[in-house]
Amino acid sequence: MSVAHTSRPAEGRRFSLLSLFEAMATPHQLDRYLELVTPMVTVRDLRAEVIEVRRSTADTVTLTLRPTRQWRGFRAGQFVQVGVVIDGVRHTRCYSPANAQASTDGLVELTIKAHPDGLVSQYLHAHARPGLVLDLSQAAGEFTLPSPRPCRLLLVSGGSGITPVLSMLRTLVDEQHVGSITFLHYAYTENDVAYLDELRALADANANVSLVLAYTDQETGGHLHGFFGQEHLDAVAPWYADAETFLCGPPGLMRGVREVYRELGIEDRLHTEEFAPAAAPAEGAAGGEVSFTASGVTADNSGATLLEQAEAAGLHPEYGCRMGICFSCTTVKKSGCTKNVRTGDTDTDPDKAIQLCVSVPVGDVALDI
């Protein structure tokens, strides 16, 4: 037994030195060399170490991250891109920090729901542990509180959409904001509410904060039951037409709130953040070829997004959210016409930067991939 224990570190050192030598013999950036020795020492790349892992509900995991010195902080409501290597392939997804924006400890708190088909969320839920090092981007996004702060605020969330609006609530409490705040959160049951104890404590400790819990699959407990409707707003925030509303949640909740605000003519009072895949293009609309000029690959246009078509052709373009939010997949379109499936806009300009994840080709298209 003692021989086995003493030989493994030596084997590990030989492997690390060999890997470092191989990396230095290839045109990698300096951060790639350092990554083989100590991942948290970087020159340019931003990374973060997991220092705490908590599980407050059955399908969520809360990670506390300590970023490297390149981190510039965030505003409540913004998102970051998190990169993790799974089976040798680096994958990136977008998540919103849940902590207050002026946290003095410099840490980042992410709460991630393990979606059934979510490769990264499932991996982090199952395997995240203290010491795990992740790639991290600087914060981005315009889903943020205005300055000066509104006198009345309605924060609406559902499921894992709680994180950006919780960040807003924590920030407002830290700032000792005195305006009225109603925090309306939708969940299947009480057991599915992340941060439940903290939400109740914040409401108890701050007279201007009202917590409203709505359960869709539980008929007892909570303040409201069933799915969102205007009657919910009338019951818990009758002043909502004069307030600023911030909304993040699943597609059904987003649609319901938007419809009510549109019918009432107060859409300008509604601010939203939505991490949902772009709508699929209509069947039968495909035609032409997609040329990936840098790779010398050509494929028949399947009608899918250009990101999906590139991956189907065996290419590996960089991507993040796959929803048209983070711009990680931005690529130069050399020629041809593309349609943005989020906005419906078409573009025929050559040498134009487009987002692969929300762009479909209309006829022949050439990309610099």
Short mmCIF file of C-alpha atoms in Angstrom, two decimals:
data_model
loop_
_atom_site.label_atom_id
_atom_site.label_comp_id
_atom_site.label_asym_id
_atom_site.label_seq_id
_atom_site.Cartn_x
_atom_site.Cartn_y
_atom_site.Cartn_z
CA MET A 1 0.00 0.00 0.00
CA SER A 2 2.77 2.45 0.84
CA VAL A 3 4.45 1.87 -2.52
CA ALA A 4 1.24 2.66 -4.36
CA HIS A 5 0.71 5.87 -2.39
CA THR A 6 4.25 7.15 -2.95
CA SER A 7 4.31 6.39 -6.67
CA ARG A 8 1.13 8.25 -7.65
CA PRO A 9 2.39 11.79 -6.91
CA ALA A 10 5.51 11.08 -8.95
CA GLU A 11 3.41 9.84 -11.84
CA GLY A 12 1.21 12.95 -11.50
CA ARG A 13 4.25 15.25 -11.57
CA ARG A 14 5.64 13.52 -14.67
CA PHE A 15 2.25 13.87 -16.38
CA SER A 16 1.95 17.57 -15.41
CA LEU A 17 5.47 18.36 -16.59
CA LEU A 18 4.89 16.49 -19.85
CA SER A 19 1.61 18.35 -20.40
CA LEU A 20 3.30 21.67 -19.65
CA PHE A 21 6.14 20.90 -22.06
CA GLU A 22 3.69 19.93 -24.79
CA ALA A 23 1.70 23.13 -24.24
CA MET A 24 4.80 25.32 -24.38
CA ALA A 25 5.83 23.66 -27.63
CA THR A 26 2.59 24.79 -29.27
CA PRO A 27 1.29 28.32 -29.95
CA HIS A 28 -0.96 28.55 -26.89
CA GLN A 29 -1.43 31.76 -24.97
CA LEU A 30 0.41 32.17 -21.70
CA ASP A 31 -2.81 31.56 -19.77
CA ARG A 32 -3.00 28.11 -21.34
CA TYR A 33 0.44 27.28 -19.90
CA LEU A 34 -0.52 28.58 -16.47
CA GLU A 35 -3.78 26.63 -16.58
CA LEU A 36 -1.80 23.40 -16.46
CA VAL A 37 -0.02 24.49 -13.28
CA THR A 38 -2.62 26.51 -11.35
CA PRO A 39 -5.88 27.48 -13.11
CA MET A 40 -6.56 30.52 -10.90
CA VAL A 41 -3.33 32.28 -11.90
CA THR A 42 -4.05 34.09 -15.16
CA VAL A 43 -2.67 37.01 -17.14
CA ARG A 44 -5.75 37.87 -19.17
CA ASP A 45 -8.43 35.19 -18.82
CA LEU A 46 -11.14 35.60 -16.21
CA ARG A 47 -11.85 32.52 -14.12
CA ALA A 48 -13.59 31.72 -10.86
CA GLU A 49 -13.14 29.08 -8.17
CA VAL A 50 -16.11 27.44 -6.50
CA ILE A 51 -15.66 28.00 -2.77
CA GLU A 52 -19.08 26.86 -1.53
CA VAL A 53 -21.87 24.60 -2.80
CA ARG A 54 -25.41 24.60 -1.37
CA ARG A 55 -28.60 22.82 -2.42
CA SER A 56 -31.75 24.51 -1.11
CA THR A 57 -34.19 22.61 -3.35
CA ALA A 58 -34.06 19.18 -4.98
CA ASP A 59 -33.22 20.47 -8.46
CA THR A 60 -31.11 23.57 -7.79
CA VAL A 61 -27.53 24.17 -6.75
CA THR A 62 -26.12 27.44 -5.42
CA LEU A 63 -22.46 28.12 -6.16
CA THR A 64 -20.39 30.80 -4.48
CA LEU A 65 -17.53 31.80 -6.78
CA ARG A 66 -14.31 33.68 -6.12
CA PRO A 67 -13.25 35.35 -9.40
CA THR A 68 -9.71 36.16 -10.41
CA ARG A 69 -8.43 39.74 -10.24
CA GLN A 70 -9.81 40.61 -13.69
CA TRP A 71 -13.40 40.63 -12.40
CA ARG A 72 -15.01 44.08 -12.66
CA GLY A 73 -18.22 43.41 -10.75
CA PHE A 74 -21.81 43.56 -11.97
CA ARG A 75 -25.07 45.46 -11.73
CA ALA A 76 -28.10 43.74 -10.24
CA GLY A 77 -29.97 41.91 -13.01
CA GLN A 78 -27.01 41.34 -15.33
CA PHE A 79 -25.77 37.90 -16.42
CA VAL A 80 -22.40 36.20 -16.78
CA GLN A 81 -21.22 33.39 -19.01
CA VAL A 82 -19.91 30.33 -17.18
CA GLY A 83 -17.67 27.86 -19.00
CA VAL A 84 -17.01 24.29 -17.89
CA VAL A 85 -15.19 21.39 -19.52
CA ILE A 86 -17.32 18.24 -19.83
CA ASP A 87 -15.76 15.12 -21.37
CA GLY A 88 -12.98 17.23 -22.86
CA VAL A 89 -15.31 19.78 -24.50
CA ARG A 90 -15.74 23.31 -23.16
CA HIS A 91 -19.39 24.40 -22.83
CA THR A 92 -20.68 27.86 -21.94
CA ARG A 93 -24.00 28.96 -20.48
CA CYS A 94 -25.47 32.20 -19.12
CA TYR A 95 -26.51 32.67 -15.50
CA SER A 96 -27.50 35.73 -13.45
CA PRO A 97 -25.75 36.49 -10.15
CA ALA A 98 -28.13 36.49 -7.20
CA ASN A 99 -26.11 38.53 -4.71
CA ALA A 100 -26.30 42.30 -4.23
CA GLN A 101 -24.32 44.32 -6.74
CA ALA A 102 -22.22 46.15 -4.16
CA SER A 103 -21.08 43.05 -2.27
CA THR A 104 -17.77 43.99 -0.67
CA ASP A 105 -16.38 40.44 -0.63
CA GLY A 106 -16.03 40.34 -4.44
CA LEU A 107 -17.79 36.98 -4.63
CA VAL A 108 -20.40 35.87 -7.17
CA GLU A 109 -23.41 33.77 -6.20
CA LEU A 110 -25.16 31.69 -8.86
CA THR A 111 -28.21 29.49 -8.36
CA ILE A 112 -28.63 27.00 -11.19
CA LYS A 113 -31.62 24.78 -11.86
CA ALA A 114 -30.85 21.34 -13.28
CA HIS A 115 -33.04 21.25 -16.38
CA PRO A 116 -33.82 17.75 -17.74
CA ASP A 117 -32.06 18.44 -21.05
CA GLY A 118 -29.49 20.89 -19.68
CA LEU A 119 -26.01 19.47 -20.15
CA VAL A 120 -24.20 22.15 -18.16
CA SER A 121 -26.85 22.62 -15.47
CA GLN A 122 -27.07 18.87 -14.89
CA TYR A 123 -23.29 18.62 -14.70
CA LEU A 124 -22.94 21.45 -12.19
CA HIS A 125 -25.82 20.15 -10.09
CA ALA A 126 -24.22 16.71 -9.87
CA HIS A 127 -20.50 17.49 -9.83
CA ALA A 128 -19.85 21.04 -8.58
CA ARG A 129 -17.61 21.03 -5.52
CA PRO A 130 -15.31 23.48 -3.73
CA GLY A 131 -12.10 23.85 -5.69
CA LEU A 132 -13.71 23.48 -9.13
CA VAL A 133 -12.45 26.23 -11.46
CA LEU A 134 -14.79 27.65 -14.09
CA ASP A 135 -14.35 30.07 -16.95
CA LEU A 136 -16.19 33.32 -16.29
CA SER A 137 -17.06 36.32 -18.43
CA GLN A 138 -17.51 39.90 -17.38
CA ALA A 139 -21.11 40.77 -16.57
CA ALA A 140 -23.36 41.99 -19.38
CA GLY A 141 -26.99 42.86 -20.04
CA GLU A 142 -29.33 45.83 -19.72
CA PHE A 143 -31.89 44.22 -17.39
CA THR A 144 -30.90 46.53 -14.55
CA LEU A 145 -32.43 48.92 -12.05
CA PRO A 146 -32.67 52.53 -13.21
CA SER A 147 -31.05 55.36 -11.32
CA PRO A 148 -32.58 57.07 -9.44
CA ARG A 149 -34.54 54.11 -8.09
CA PRO A 150 -38.30 54.13 -8.77
CA CYS A 151 -40.65 54.89 -5.89
CA ARG A 152 -42.65 51.73 -6.62
CA LEU A 153 -41.20 48.46 -7.84
CA LEU A 154 -42.82 45.16 -8.75
CA LEU A 155 -40.37 42.26 -9.06
CA VAL A 156 -41.91 39.20 -10.73
CA SER A 157 -40.16 35.87 -11.18
CA GLY A 158 -40.81 32.21 -11.76
CA GLY A 159 -38.63 29.17 -11.09
CA SER A 160 -34.93 29.80 -11.66
CA GLY A 161 -35.77 33.27 -12.97
CA ILE A 162 -35.62 34.36 -9.35
CA THR A 163 -31.88 35.11 -9.43
CA PRO A 164 -31.71 38.48 -11.25
CA VAL A 165 -34.70 39.94 -9.40
CA LEU A 166 -33.41 38.61 -6.06
CA SER A 167 -30.18 40.45 -6.83
CA MET A 168 -32.27 43.58 -7.34
CA LEU A 169 -34.11 43.05 -4.04
CA ARG A 170 -30.90 42.46 -2.12
CA THR A 171 -29.37 45.55 -3.71
CA LEU A 172 -32.35 47.74 -2.83
CA VAL A 173 -32.31 46.51 0.77
CA ASP A 174 -28.56 47.15 1.02
CA GLU A 175 -29.16 50.67 -0.28
CA GLN A 176 -31.91 51.16 2.33
CA HIS A 177 -34.37 52.00 -0.43
CA VAL A 178 -37.59 53.33 1.10
CA GLY A 179 -39.91 52.92 -1.89
CA SER A 180 -42.57 50.20 -2.08
CA ILE A 181 -41.30 46.81 -3.31
CA THR A 182 -43.51 43.82 -4.04
CA PHE A 183 -41.69 40.56 -4.77
CA LEU A 184 -44.05 38.16 -6.59
CA HIS A 185 -42.60 34.70 -7.18
CA TYR A 186 -44.21 31.70 -8.93
CA ALA A 187 -43.23 28.10 -8.15
CA TYR A 188 -44.81 24.65 -8.37
CA THR A 189 -44.85 24.19 -4.60
CA GLU A 190 -43.28 25.64 -1.48
CA ASN A 191 -40.49 23.06 -1.75
CA ASP A 192 -39.49 24.53 -5.12
CA VAL A 193 -38.82 28.06 -3.85
CA ALA A 194 -35.11 28.80 -3.68
CA TYR A 195 -34.10 31.28 -0.94
CA LEU A 196 -37.46 30.84 0.80
CA ASP A 197 -36.16 31.50 4.32
CA GLU A 198 -34.21 34.57 3.22
CA LEU A 199 -37.15 36.00 1.30
CA ARG A 200 -39.35 35.71 4.37
CA ALA A 201 -36.67 37.26 6.56
CA LEU A 202 -36.22 40.21 4.18
CA ALA A 203 -39.96 40.86 4.14
CA ASP A 204 -40.17 40.63 7.94
CA ALA A 205 -37.23 42.99 8.45
CA ASN A 206 -38.25 45.65 5.90
CA ALA A 207 -41.67 47.28 6.15
CA ASN A 208 -41.53 48.44 2.51
CA VAL A 209 -40.97 44.89 1.16
CA SER A 210 -43.98 42.67 0.47
CA LEU A 211 -43.38 39.00 -0.37
CA VAL A 212 -46.06 37.22 -2.41
CA LEU A 213 -45.66 33.51 -3.18
CA ALA A 214 -47.84 31.93 -5.88
CA TYR A 215 -48.01 28.14 -6.17
CA THR A 216 -49.23 26.51 -9.36
CA ASP A 217 -49.32 22.90 -8.10
CA GLN A 218 -50.13 23.42 -4.42
CA GLU A 219 -53.56 24.51 -3.20
CA THR A 220 -52.53 25.31 0.36
CA GLY A 221 -49.99 27.75 1.71
CA GLY A 222 -48.73 30.68 -0.27
CA HIS A 223 -50.65 33.85 -1.04
CA LEU A 224 -51.87 33.05 -4.57
CA HIS A 225 -52.60 29.84 -6.46
CA GLY A 226 -52.66 28.95 -10.13
CA PHE A 227 -51.02 30.66 -13.06
CA PHE A 228 -50.51 34.38 -13.56
CA GLY A 229 -53.46 36.59 -14.47
CA GLN A 230 -54.40 40.24 -14.10
CA GLU A 231 -56.39 39.33 -11.00
CA HIS A 232 -53.10 38.44 -9.30
CA LEU A 233 -51.74 41.92 -9.98
CA ASP A 234 -54.94 43.57 -8.81
CA ALA A 235 -54.80 41.57 -5.58
CA VAL A 236 -51.18 42.14 -4.54
CA ALA A 237 -50.03 45.31 -6.33
CA PRO A 238 -53.03 47.39 -7.45
CA TRP A 239 -50.65 50.27 -8.14
CA TYR A 240 -48.68 48.27 -10.76
CA ALA A 241 -49.69 50.61 -13.61
CA ASP A 242 -47.70 53.38 -11.90
CA ALA A 243 -44.76 51.15 -10.95
CA GLU A 244 -41.73 49.79 -12.79
CA THR A 245 -42.03 46.02 -13.21
CA PHE A 246 -39.03 43.72 -13.64
CA LEU A 247 -39.83 40.21 -14.89
CA CYS A 248 -37.80 37.03 -15.36
CA GLY A 249 -39.18 33.52 -15.62
CA PRO A 250 -40.32 30.66 -17.85
CA PRO A 251 -41.93 31.40 -21.25
CA GLY A 252 -45.53 30.92 -20.06
CA LEU A 253 -45.16 33.47 -17.28
CA MET A 254 -43.38 35.90 -19.59
CA ARG A 255 -46.14 35.68 -22.19
CA GLY A 256 -48.89 36.11 -19.62
CA VAL A 257 -47.41 39.24 -18.07
CA ARG A 258 -46.58 40.77 -21.46
CA GLU A 259 -50.14 40.23 -22.70
CA VAL A 260 -51.65 41.97 -19.68
CA TYR A 261 -49.31 44.94 -19.91
CA ARG A 262 -49.86 45.21 -23.66
CA GLU A 263 -53.64 45.13 -23.30
CA LEU A 264 -53.46 47.86 -20.66
CA GLY A 265 -51.11 49.99 -22.76
CA ILE A 266 -48.35 50.06 -20.13
CA GLU A 267 -45.68 48.03 -21.92
CA ASP A 268 -43.16 50.79 -21.26
CA ARG A 269 -43.43 49.96 -17.55
CA LEU A 270 -42.35 46.34 -18.08
CA HIS A 271 -38.68 45.30 -18.19
CA THR A 272 -37.84 41.69 -18.98
CA GLU A 273 -35.01 39.17 -19.06
CA GLU A 274 -35.63 35.86 -20.78
CA PHE A 275 -33.25 32.95 -21.22
CA ALA A 276 -35.26 30.96 -23.75
CA PRO A 277 -34.18 29.40 -27.06
CA ALA A 278 -35.03 31.28 -30.22
CA ALA A 279 -38.11 30.14 -32.10
CA ALA A 280 -37.54 27.48 -34.74
CA PRO A 281 -37.86 28.58 -38.38
CA ALA A 282 -40.87 27.46 -40.38
CA GLU A 283 -40.58 24.09 -42.07
CA GLY A 284 -40.17 24.08 -45.82
CA ALA A 285 -38.34 27.41 -45.85
CA ALA A 286 -34.89 25.90 -46.42
CA GLY A 287 -32.99 26.14 -49.67
CA GLY A 288 -29.48 26.76 -50.99
CA GLU A 289 -26.11 25.93 -49.48
CA VAL A 290 -24.15 27.10 -46.47
CA SER A 291 -20.42 27.54 -47.08
CA PHE A 292 -18.01 27.62 -44.15
CA THR A 293 -15.18 29.30 -46.01
CA ALA A 294 -12.40 29.09 -43.42
CA SER A 295 -12.96 25.35 -43.01
CA GLY A 296 -13.61 24.52 -46.66
CA VAL A 297 -16.90 22.83 -45.72
CA THR A 298 -20.18 23.15 -47.61
CA ALA A 299 -23.56 21.80 -46.52
CA ASP A 300 -27.12 21.89 -47.81
CA ASN A 301 -29.25 24.41 -45.95
CA SER A 302 -31.43 22.45 -43.51
CA GLY A 303 -33.38 25.46 -42.30
CA ALA A 304 -31.93 25.23 -38.79
CA THR A 305 -29.96 28.06 -37.21
CA LEU A 306 -26.47 28.59 -38.57
CA LEU A 307 -25.00 27.49 -35.24
CA GLU A 308 -26.85 24.18 -35.45
CA GLN A 309 -25.89 23.74 -39.10
CA ALA A 310 -22.22 24.43 -38.34
CA GLU A 311 -22.28 21.84 -35.55
CA ALA A 312 -24.07 19.35 -37.80
CA ALA A 313 -21.26 19.83 -40.32
CA GLY A 314 -18.70 18.81 -37.70
CA LEU A 315 -17.53 22.33 -36.84
CA HIS A 316 -17.21 23.77 -33.36
CA PRO A 317 -17.88 27.52 -33.36
CA GLU A 318 -17.84 29.26 -30.02
CA TYR A 319 -21.21 29.83 -28.39
CA GLY A 320 -22.70 30.71 -25.04
CA CYS A 321 -26.40 31.19 -24.40
CA ARG A 322 -27.73 29.86 -27.75
CA MET A 323 -30.53 32.42 -27.35
CA GLY A 324 -29.23 35.61 -28.95
CA ILE A 325 -28.23 37.26 -25.69
CA CYS A 326 -24.51 36.88 -25.05
CA PHE A 327 -23.07 37.41 -28.59
CA SER A 328 -20.43 34.69 -28.05
CA CYS A 329 -21.30 33.10 -31.42
CA THR A 330 -20.95 36.32 -33.45
CA THR A 331 -19.36 35.50 -36.81
CA VAL A 332 -18.77 37.38 -40.05
CA LYS A 333 -21.20 36.55 -42.84
CA LYS A 334 -19.19 36.87 -46.04
CA SER A 335 -22.20 36.87 -48.38
CA GLY A 336 -25.85 35.90 -48.66
CA CYS A 337 -29.09 36.66 -46.86
CA THR A 338 -29.90 35.66 -43.28
CA LYS A 339 -32.98 36.04 -41.09
CA ASN A 340 -32.93 36.77 -37.37
CA VAL A 341 -35.51 34.40 -35.88
CA ARG A 342 -35.99 36.57 -32.80
CA THR A 343 -36.76 39.81 -34.62
CA GLY A 344 -37.76 38.58 -38.08
CA ASP A 345 -35.29 41.01 -39.67
CA THR A 346 -33.38 39.94 -42.79
CA ASP A 347 -29.88 41.03 -43.68
CA THR A 348 -28.18 40.97 -47.08
CA ASP A 349 -25.05 43.02 -46.37
CA PRO A 350 -21.74 41.26 -47.09
CA ASP A 351 -18.98 41.09 -44.46
CA LYS A 352 -21.54 41.60 -41.68
CA ALA A 353 -21.25 40.29 -38.13
CA ILE A 354 -24.23 38.08 -37.23
CA GLN A 355 -25.23 35.85 -34.31
CA LEU A 356 -25.16 32.24 -35.43
CA CYS A 357 -27.60 31.00 -32.78
CA VAL A 358 -30.50 33.19 -33.92
CA SER A 359 -29.74 33.44 -37.66
CA VAL A 360 -31.06 31.15 -40.39
CA PRO A 361 -29.90 31.28 -44.01
CA VAL A 362 -32.24 32.43 -46.75
CA GLY A 363 -30.73 30.79 -49.81
CA ASP A 364 -26.94 30.55 -50.23
CA VAL A 365 -24.84 31.91 -47.37
CA ALA A 366 -21.08 32.00 -46.80
CA LEU A 367 -19.62 32.29 -43.30
CA ASP A 368 -16.08 32.95 -42.11
CA ILE A 369 -15.83 29.74 -40.10
#
